[in-house]
């Protein structure tokens, strides 16, 4: 009875990636390109074909021609059918049908695919070295148009706001990510559409774009929960202190416990020794009494102590 729900849960967990990222069409199955779309909330590309095929122009599922990940979903380990990764100067589109050349400024690009756009000549200067996903090689895809992230302070900029559905334990919330073509270190103000200086965390913000971290937290610039957190030095210090305290505390606790046990053991032995000693003394006294009474009895009776068996008198 209880096995069925658990089994179903495991089954659903196993197939979550398949349900979430692709359709069910196998190679050669019919599909409709018009049904390919970005998923609501996650903006992940979806087609009617499965994880190893794409919906080709002849409306059947065909083998994929490129991959974006080192180990893509859907292929068995060490698969020989793994499509190639695209070389430098090329990209693998969301459909993953073939590698294509990066496109010049002004070309149409797919959502959040900055890598589909050709980098600017000064790409070294413009690229996002902070790894916050601001641009790729200095180029950025905004509202499906290739641009360069080269706009300087106070100049006109383009901004694209996207509402993602984000999940926390037991609930979901809307995470608005704002992307723009300002240089790294600036953000595009939504009202004035001008590049502004990013504010530091903790300062007053009125929108999540005034980020150093793209997130609005009660009007204070905070960190986006979706981004990696970097702990301050004091956190490391606290962790080290905590660990040291725990280790020393454990050792001290064990030493103390052991000491108590040893003391109890010593007490027990002392007690035993005292009892044994008292017992011995009692025995000696009894022997003395017995000898004395036998002596007096012998004197009365005329019998010598020699007639009493030695064993009765003990060894002394
Ligand atoms: C459909 O197109 C794909 C890719 O070009 C090809 O591999 C496949 O054989 C074609 N299918 C049919 C039925 O023509
Ligand atoms: C960045 O863009 C420049 C200019 O288009 C190009 O020469 C270079 O190969 C690109 N670098 C990468 C890592 O794609
Ligand atoms: C900035 O990038 C745009 C394309 O987004 C380009 O047309 C323009 O020439 C660039 N400006 C500079 C100063 O490089």
Tab-separated table of C-alpha atoms and ligand atoms in Angstrom:
chain	number	residue	atom	x	y	z
A	1	UNK	CA	0.000	0.000	0.000
A	2	UNK	CA	2.691	2.495	1.009
A	3	UNK	CA	5.031	1.367	-1.740
A	4	UNK	CA	2.904	2.743	-4.578
A	5	UNK	CA	3.112	6.453	-3.668
A	6	UNK	CA	6.856	6.174	-2.954
A	7	UNK	CA	7.377	4.364	-6.224
A	8	UNK	CA	5.374	7.013	-8.082
A	9	UNK	CA	7.361	9.749	-6.360
A	10	UNK	CA	10.662	8.121	-7.347
A	11	UNK	CA	9.358	7.606	-10.871
A	12	UNK	CA	8.334	11.250	-11.146
A	13	UNK	CA	11.696	12.385	-9.732
A	14	UNK	CA	13.469	10.219	-12.285
A	15	UNK	CA	11.523	11.755	-15.124
A	16	UNK	CA	11.420	15.342	-13.882
A	17	UNK	CA	14.199	16.486	-16.267
A	18	UNK	CA	12.455	14.819	-19.173
A	19	UNK	CA	9.094	16.383	-18.393
A	20	UNK	CA	10.646	19.699	-17.536
A	21	UNK	CA	13.041	20.218	-20.428
A	22	UNK	CA	11.710	18.377	-23.450
A	23	UNK	CA	8.795	16.685	-25.130
A	24	UNK	CA	8.432	12.974	-25.772
A	25	UNK	CA	8.962	12.714	-29.545
A	26	UNK	CA	11.589	10.155	-30.581
A	27	UNK	CA	13.690	10.318	-33.723
A	28	UNK	CA	11.404	10.334	-36.791
A	29	UNK	CA	8.218	11.142	-34.834
A	30	UNK	CA	6.141	14.017	-36.190
A	31	UNK	CA	6.364	17.369	-34.393
A	32	UNK	CA	5.204	20.918	-34.912
A	33	UNK	CA	7.872	23.644	-34.852
A	34	UNK	CA	5.149	26.160	-34.030
A	35	UNK	CA	4.735	24.481	-30.627
A	36	UNK	CA	8.364	25.100	-29.640
A	37	UNK	CA	8.460	27.756	-26.941
A	38	UNK	CA	10.147	29.094	-23.857
A	39	UNK	CA	8.629	27.600	-20.713
A	40	UNK	CA	6.520	29.899	-18.520
A	41	UNK	CA	8.458	31.129	-15.500
A	42	UNK	CA	11.778	29.496	-16.334
A	43	UNK	CA	12.157	30.637	-19.997
A	44	UNK	CA	13.704	27.298	-20.820
A	45	UNK	CA	13.416	26.174	-24.437
A	46	UNK	CA	10.870	23.388	-24.992
A	47	UNK	CA	9.876	21.424	-28.085
A	48	UNK	CA	7.770	18.340	-28.724
A	49	UNK	CA	10.909	16.294	-29.363
A	50	UNK	CA	12.848	14.529	-26.631
A	51	UNK	CA	16.215	15.404	-25.092
A	52	UNK	CA	18.336	13.998	-27.910
A	53	UNK	CA	16.324	15.332	-30.875
A	54	UNK	CA	14.991	18.646	-32.153
A	55	UNK	CA	11.986	19.528	-34.279
A	56	UNK	CA	13.396	19.887	-37.803
A	57	UNK	CA	11.896	22.018	-40.602
A	58	UNK	CA	10.299	18.918	-42.175
A	59	UNK	CA	8.240	18.660	-38.937
A	60	UNK	CA	9.847	15.467	-37.652
A	61	UNK	CA	12.177	14.951	-34.728
A	62	UNK	CA	15.799	14.765	-35.947
A	63	UNK	CA	19.058	14.069	-34.093
A	64	UNK	CA	20.582	17.104	-32.428
A	65	UNK	CA	23.589	18.637	-34.153
A	66	UNK	CA	25.297	20.389	-31.231
A	67	UNK	CA	25.353	20.545	-27.461
A	68	UNK	CA	25.925	23.319	-24.956
A	69	UNK	CA	26.840	21.303	-21.876
A	70	UNK	CA	29.746	18.968	-21.347
A	71	UNK	CA	27.369	16.294	-20.054
A	72	UNK	CA	23.908	17.020	-21.514
A	73	UNK	CA	20.735	15.447	-20.168
A	74	UNK	CA	19.306	12.522	-22.058
A	75	UNK	CA	22.515	10.914	-23.317
A	76	UNK	CA	23.909	7.811	-21.595
A	77	UNK	CA	27.413	8.103	-20.101
A	78	UNK	CA	30.217	7.818	-22.710
A	79	UNK	CA	27.623	8.018	-25.459
A	80	UNK	CA	29.096	7.926	-28.963
A	81	UNK	CA	26.085	9.858	-30.304
A	82	UNK	CA	26.986	12.965	-28.284
A	83	UNK	CA	26.775	15.935	-30.674
A	84	UNK	CA	29.819	18.257	-30.728
A	85	UNK	CA	30.280	21.432	-28.699
A	86	UNK	CA	30.618	24.508	-30.864
A	87	UNK	CA	34.037	26.045	-31.434
A	88	UNK	CA	35.067	29.600	-30.603
A	89	UNK	CA	33.228	32.141	-32.749
A	90	UNK	CA	30.222	29.833	-32.977
A	91	UNK	CA	27.251	29.019	-30.758
A	92	UNK	CA	24.712	26.229	-30.308
A	93	UNK	CA	21.170	27.712	-30.518
A	94	UNK	CA	18.402	26.724	-28.090
A	95	UNK	CA	17.079	24.174	-30.610
A	96	UNK	CA	20.548	22.547	-30.711
A	97	UNK	CA	20.273	21.630	-34.373
A	98	UNK	CA	23.652	22.948	-35.573
A	99	UNK	CA	26.551	25.243	-34.650
A	100	UNK	CA	26.148	28.730	-36.073
A	101	UNK	CA	28.503	31.701	-36.398
A	102	UNK	CA	28.165	34.470	-33.787
A	103	UNK	CA	26.077	37.352	-35.094
A	104	UNK	CA	26.986	41.039	-35.433
A	105	UNK	CA	25.438	43.890	-33.412
A	106	UNK	CA	21.766	44.461	-34.326
A	107	UNK	CA	21.097	40.806	-35.254
A	108	UNK	CA	18.220	38.891	-33.655
A	109	UNK	CA	19.292	36.599	-30.798
A	110	UNK	CA	17.535	34.217	-28.429
A	111	UNK	CA	16.605	35.254	-24.913
A	112	UNK	CA	19.571	35.484	-22.499
A	113	UNK	CA	21.909	34.118	-25.154
A	114	UNK	CA	24.584	36.802	-25.015
A	115	UNK	CA	26.959	34.194	-26.421
A	116	UNK	CA	25.129	34.326	-29.770
A	117	UNK	CA	26.390	37.872	-30.330
A	118	UNK	CA	29.776	38.910	-31.655
A	119	UNK	CA	32.006	40.566	-29.100
A	120	UNK	CA	33.125	44.192	-29.445
A	121	UNK	CA	36.713	45.060	-30.445
A	122	UNK	CA	37.339	46.171	-26.850
A	123	UNK	CA	35.780	42.985	-25.434
A	124	UNK	CA	38.562	42.633	-22.885
A	125	UNK	CA	37.619	45.975	-21.375
A	126	UNK	CA	33.844	45.396	-21.452
A	127	UNK	CA	33.483	41.736	-20.508
A	128	UNK	CA	31.906	40.807	-17.181
A	129	UNK	CA	34.743	39.444	-15.092
A	130	UNK	CA	32.522	39.391	-11.982
A	131	UNK	CA	30.611	36.403	-13.437
A	132	UNK	CA	27.255	37.906	-12.557
A	133	UNK	CA	25.874	37.133	-16.016
A	134	UNK	CA	25.927	40.783	-17.090
A	135	UNK	CA	27.349	40.026	-20.545
A	136	UNK	CA	29.377	37.476	-22.494
A	137	UNK	CA	32.631	38.706	-24.028
A	138	UNK	CA	31.246	42.274	-23.854
A	139	UNK	CA	28.087	41.522	-25.865
A	140	UNK	CA	24.558	41.255	-24.550
A	141	UNK	CA	21.237	40.051	-26.004
A	142	UNK	CA	18.456	42.450	-24.924
A	143	UNK	CA	14.860	42.189	-26.176
A	144	UNK	CA	16.195	39.658	-28.716
A	145	UNK	CA	18.682	42.109	-30.269
A	146	UNK	CA	22.477	41.799	-30.116
A	147	UNK	CA	24.177	44.776	-28.447
A	148	UNK	CA	27.432	45.630	-26.801
A	149	UNK	CA	27.540	46.406	-23.093
A	150	UNK	CA	29.431	49.636	-23.716
A	151	UNK	CA	27.151	52.499	-22.519
A	152	UNK	CA	28.931	54.864	-20.159
A	153	UNK	CA	27.708	56.836	-17.123
A	154	UNK	CA	24.753	59.158	-17.873
A	155	UNK	CA	24.246	57.900	-21.446
A	156	UNK	CA	21.056	56.361	-22.889
A	157	UNK	CA	20.682	52.635	-22.310
A	158	UNK	CA	18.376	49.724	-23.088
A	159	UNK	CA	16.904	47.600	-20.304
A	160	UNK	CA	15.079	44.267	-20.299
A	161	UNK	CA	13.177	43.145	-17.219
A	162	UNK	CA	12.258	39.465	-16.918
A	163	UNK	CA	10.038	37.992	-14.219
A	164	UNK	CA	11.178	34.513	-13.283
A	165	UNK	CA	9.271	32.141	-11.084
A	166	UNK	CA	11.627	31.240	-8.281
A	167	UNK	CA	11.070	28.579	-5.681
A	168	UNK	CA	11.870	28.425	-1.998
A	169	UNK	CA	10.900	25.727	0.475
A	170	UNK	CA	7.197	25.226	-0.055
A	171	UNK	CA	6.426	28.446	-1.897
A	172	UNK	CA	7.212	30.338	-5.066
A	173	UNK	CA	7.947	33.993	-5.663
A	174	UNK	CA	8.640	36.260	-8.589
A	175	UNK	CA	12.278	37.153	-9.128
A	176	UNK	CA	12.656	40.093	-11.508
A	177	UNK	CA	15.991	40.094	-13.263
A	178	UNK	CA	16.957	43.279	-15.003
A	179	UNK	CA	19.545	43.254	-17.787
A	180	UNK	CA	20.970	46.196	-19.684
A	181	UNK	CA	23.763	47.354	-21.997
A	182	UNK	CA	25.574	49.578	-19.501
A	183	UNK	CA	29.233	48.940	-18.795
A	184	UNK	CA	30.027	46.663	-15.869
A	185	UNK	CA	29.716	48.703	-12.662
A	186	UNK	CA	26.757	50.726	-13.986
A	187	UNK	CA	23.048	49.900	-14.214
A	188	UNK	CA	20.265	51.193	-16.450
A	189	UNK	CA	17.760	53.280	-14.505
A	190	UNK	CA	14.268	52.167	-15.565
A	191	UNK	CA	12.690	55.658	-15.357
A	192	UNK	CA	15.399	57.805	-16.909
A	193	UNK	CA	16.873	55.062	-19.134
A	194	UNK	CA	20.360	56.359	-18.338
A	195	UNK	CA	23.312	54.416	-16.998
A	196	UNK	CA	23.844	55.049	-13.284
A	197	UNK	CA	26.511	54.080	-10.803
A	198	UNK	CA	25.724	50.851	-8.971
A	199	UNK	CA	25.191	51.251	-5.256
A	200	UNK	CA	26.863	49.192	-2.636
A	201	UNK	CA	24.931	46.571	-0.717
A	202	UNK	CA	22.994	48.005	2.214
A	203	UNK	CA	22.407	51.455	0.679
A	204	UNK	CA	18.895	52.662	-0.164
A	205	UNK	CA	17.546	51.249	-3.424
A	206	UNK	CA	14.300	51.917	-5.240
A	207	UNK	CA	14.568	49.114	-7.764
A	208	UNK	CA	16.337	45.828	-8.000
A	209	UNK	CA	18.528	47.157	-10.781
A	210	UNK	CA	20.482	49.486	-8.569
A	211	UNK	CA	22.286	46.399	-7.782
A	212	UNK	CA	25.683	45.408	-7.004
A	213	UNK	CA	23.588	42.331	-6.675
A	214	UNK	CA	20.465	42.362	-8.813
A	215	UNK	CA	17.942	42.166	-5.972
A	216	UNK	CA	15.665	44.405	-4.000
A	217	UNK	CA	15.225	43.657	-0.339
A	218	UNK	CA	12.821	45.999	1.486
A	219	UNK	CA	14.324	48.998	-0.251
A	220	UNK	CA	17.818	48.028	0.778
A	221	UNK	CA	20.285	46.722	-1.778
A	222	UNK	CA	20.752	43.077	-0.954
A	223	UNK	CA	21.936	39.925	-2.628
A	224	UNK	CA	19.849	37.969	-5.096
A	225	UNK	CA	19.023	34.624	-3.551
A	226	UNK	CA	19.636	33.024	-6.946
A	227	UNK	CA	23.302	34.071	-7.013
A	228	UNK	CA	26.195	32.477	-5.233
A	229	UNK	CA	26.853	33.966	-1.833
A	230	UNK	CA	30.323	35.013	-0.837
A	231	UNK	CA	30.831	35.005	2.898
A	232	UNK	CA	32.778	37.809	4.572
A	233	UNK	CA	36.059	37.221	6.380
A	234	UNK	CA	34.320	37.440	9.756
A	235	UNK	CA	32.143	34.455	8.801
A	236	UNK	CA	35.245	32.346	8.192
A	237	UNK	CA	36.722	33.604	11.492
A	238	UNK	CA	33.469	32.710	13.267
A	239	UNK	CA	33.409	29.254	11.689
A	240	UNK	CA	37.037	28.608	12.702
A	241	UNK	CA	36.354	29.799	16.255
A	242	UNK	CA	33.212	27.684	16.376
A	243	UNK	CA	35.026	24.586	15.140
A	244	UNK	CA	37.936	25.093	17.545
A	245	UNK	CA	35.534	25.605	20.425
A	246	UNK	CA	33.634	22.466	19.469
A	247	UNK	CA	36.823	20.350	19.247
A	248	UNK	CA	38.321	21.696	22.473
A	249	UNK	CA	34.936	21.409	24.190
A	250	UNK	CA	34.550	17.794	23.100
A	251	UNK	CA	38.061	16.898	24.264
A	252	UNK	CA	37.562	18.648	27.594
A	253	UNK	CA	34.161	16.973	28.017
A	254	UNK	CA	35.643	13.527	27.365
A	255	UNK	CA	38.567	14.219	29.707
A	256	UNK	CA	36.165	15.384	32.424
A	257	UNK	CA	33.889	12.367	31.966
A	258	UNK	CA	36.856	10.029	32.017
A	259	UNK	CA	38.225	11.729	35.140
A	260	UNK	CA	34.904	11.267	36.874
A	261	UNK	CA	34.831	7.599	35.931
A	262	UNK	CA	38.392	7.152	37.200
A	263	UNK	CA	37.531	8.844	40.508
A	264	UNK	CA	34.490	6.601	40.920
A	265	UNK	CA	36.623	3.545	40.176
A	266	UNK	CA	39.253	4.664	42.716
A	267	UNK	CA	36.532	5.237	45.304
A	268	UNK	CA	35.139	1.772	44.638
A	269	UNK	CA	38.578	0.142	45.066
A	270	UNK	CA	39.234	2.093	48.251
A	271	UNK	CA	35.881	0.967	49.581
A	272	UNK	CA	36.699	-2.641	48.675
A	273	UNK	CA	40.108	-2.416	50.346
A	274	UNK	CA	38.570	-0.960	53.499
A	275	UNK	CA	35.953	-3.705	53.626
A	276	UNK	CA	38.566	-6.349	53.099
A	277	UNK	CA	40.725	-4.818	55.811
A	278	UNK	CA	37.822	-4.649	58.245
A	279	UNK	CA	36.905	-8.216	57.427
A	280	UNK	CA	40.465	-9.331	58.082
A	281	UNK	CA	40.598	-7.523	61.378
A	282	UNK	CA	37.263	-9.042	62.392
A	283	UNK	CA	38.560	-12.470	61.522
A	284	UNK	CA	41.731	-11.893	63.539
A	285	UNK	CA	39.704	-10.696	66.493
A	286	UNK	CA	37.425	-13.730	66.242
A	287	UNK	CA	40.494	-15.933	66.173
A	288	UNK	CA	41.868	-14.216	69.250
A	289	UNK	CA	38.556	-14.663	71.041
A	290	UNK	CA	38.332	-18.277	69.992
A	291	UNK	CA	41.893	-18.970	71.140
A	292	UNK	CA	41.282	-17.238	74.444
A	293	UNK	CA	38.081	-19.172	75.072
A	294	UNK	CA	39.696	-22.490	74.061
A	295	UNK	CA	42.637	-21.752	76.389
A	296	UNK	CA	40.321	-21.095	79.291
A	297	UNK	CA	38.196	-24.107	78.369
A	298	UNK	CA	41.372	-26.262	78.149
A	299	UNK	CA	42.484	-25.041	81.553
A	300	UNK	CA	39.126	-25.996	83.030
A	301	UNK	CA	38.942	-29.360	81.324
A	302	UNK	CA	42.581	-30.333	81.622
A	303	UNK	CA	42.896	-30.643	77.853
A	304	UNK	CA	45.763	-28.993	75.990
A	305	UNK	CA	45.336	-26.829	72.952
A	306	UNK	CA	47.154	-29.553	71.023
A	307	UNK	CA	43.991	-31.663	71.048
A	308	UNK	CA	42.212	-28.938	69.022
A	309	UNK	CA	42.705	-29.563	65.251
A	310	UNK	CA	45.174	-26.985	63.860
A	311	UNK	CA	42.966	-26.228	60.958
A	312	UNK	CA	40.336	-24.834	63.337
A	313	UNK	CA	42.835	-22.367	64.742
A	314	UNK	CA	43.901	-21.000	61.394
A	315	UNK	CA	47.430	-20.706	60.107
A	316	UNK	CA	48.740	-18.082	62.553
B	1	LIG	C1	13.874	15.629	-41.710
B	1	LIG	O1	15.022	16.468	-41.606
B	1	LIG	C2	16.089	15.933	-40.827
B	1	LIG	C3	17.163	16.982	-40.692
B	1	LIG	O2	17.388	17.667	-41.872
B	1	LIG	C4	16.596	14.655	-41.490
B	1	LIG	O3	17.634	14.106	-40.716
B	1	LIG	C5	15.449	13.676	-41.575
B	1	LIG	O4	15.862	12.517	-42.261
B	1	LIG	C6	14.263	14.308	-42.333
B	1	LIG	N1	13.132	13.390	-42.272
B	1	LIG	C7	12.369	13.127	-43.325
B	1	LIG	C8	11.255	12.174	-43.103
B	1	LIG	O5	12.584	13.636	-44.384
B	2	LIG	C1	35.383	37.931	-27.986
B	2	LIG	O1	35.100	38.793	-29.060
B	2	LIG	C2	36.209	39.061	-29.931
B	2	LIG	C3	35.771	40.083	-30.956
B	2	LIG	O2	34.642	39.656	-31.661
B	2	LIG	C4	36.695	37.763	-30.561
B	2	LIG	O3	37.827	38.009	-31.372
B	2	LIG	C5	37.050	36.777	-29.456
B	2	LIG	O4	37.414	35.545	-30.008
B	2	LIG	C6	35.888	36.607	-28.520
B	2	LIG	N1	36.314	35.780	-27.412
B	2	LIG	C7	35.620	34.706	-27.037
B	2	LIG	C8	36.158	33.960	-25.850
B	2	LIG	O5	34.632	34.319	-27.630
B	3	LIG	C1	28.491	50.680	-28.387
B	3	LIG	O1	27.747	49.563	-28.838
B	3	LIG	C2	26.861	49.841	-29.916
B	3	LIG	C3	26.093	48.582	-30.200
B	3	LIG	O2	25.429	48.133	-29.052
B	3	LIG	C4	27.640	50.336	-31.124
B	3	LIG	O3	26.767	50.635	-32.183
B	3	LIG	C5	28.437	51.557	-30.719
B	3	LIG	O4	29.258	51.981	-31.784
B	3	LIG	C6	29.304	51.274	-29.523
B	3	LIG	N1	29.934	52.489	-29.079
B	3	LIG	C7	31.233	52.548	-28.797
B	3	LIG	C8	31.726	53.859	-28.299
B	3	LIG	O5	31.970	51.580	-28.942
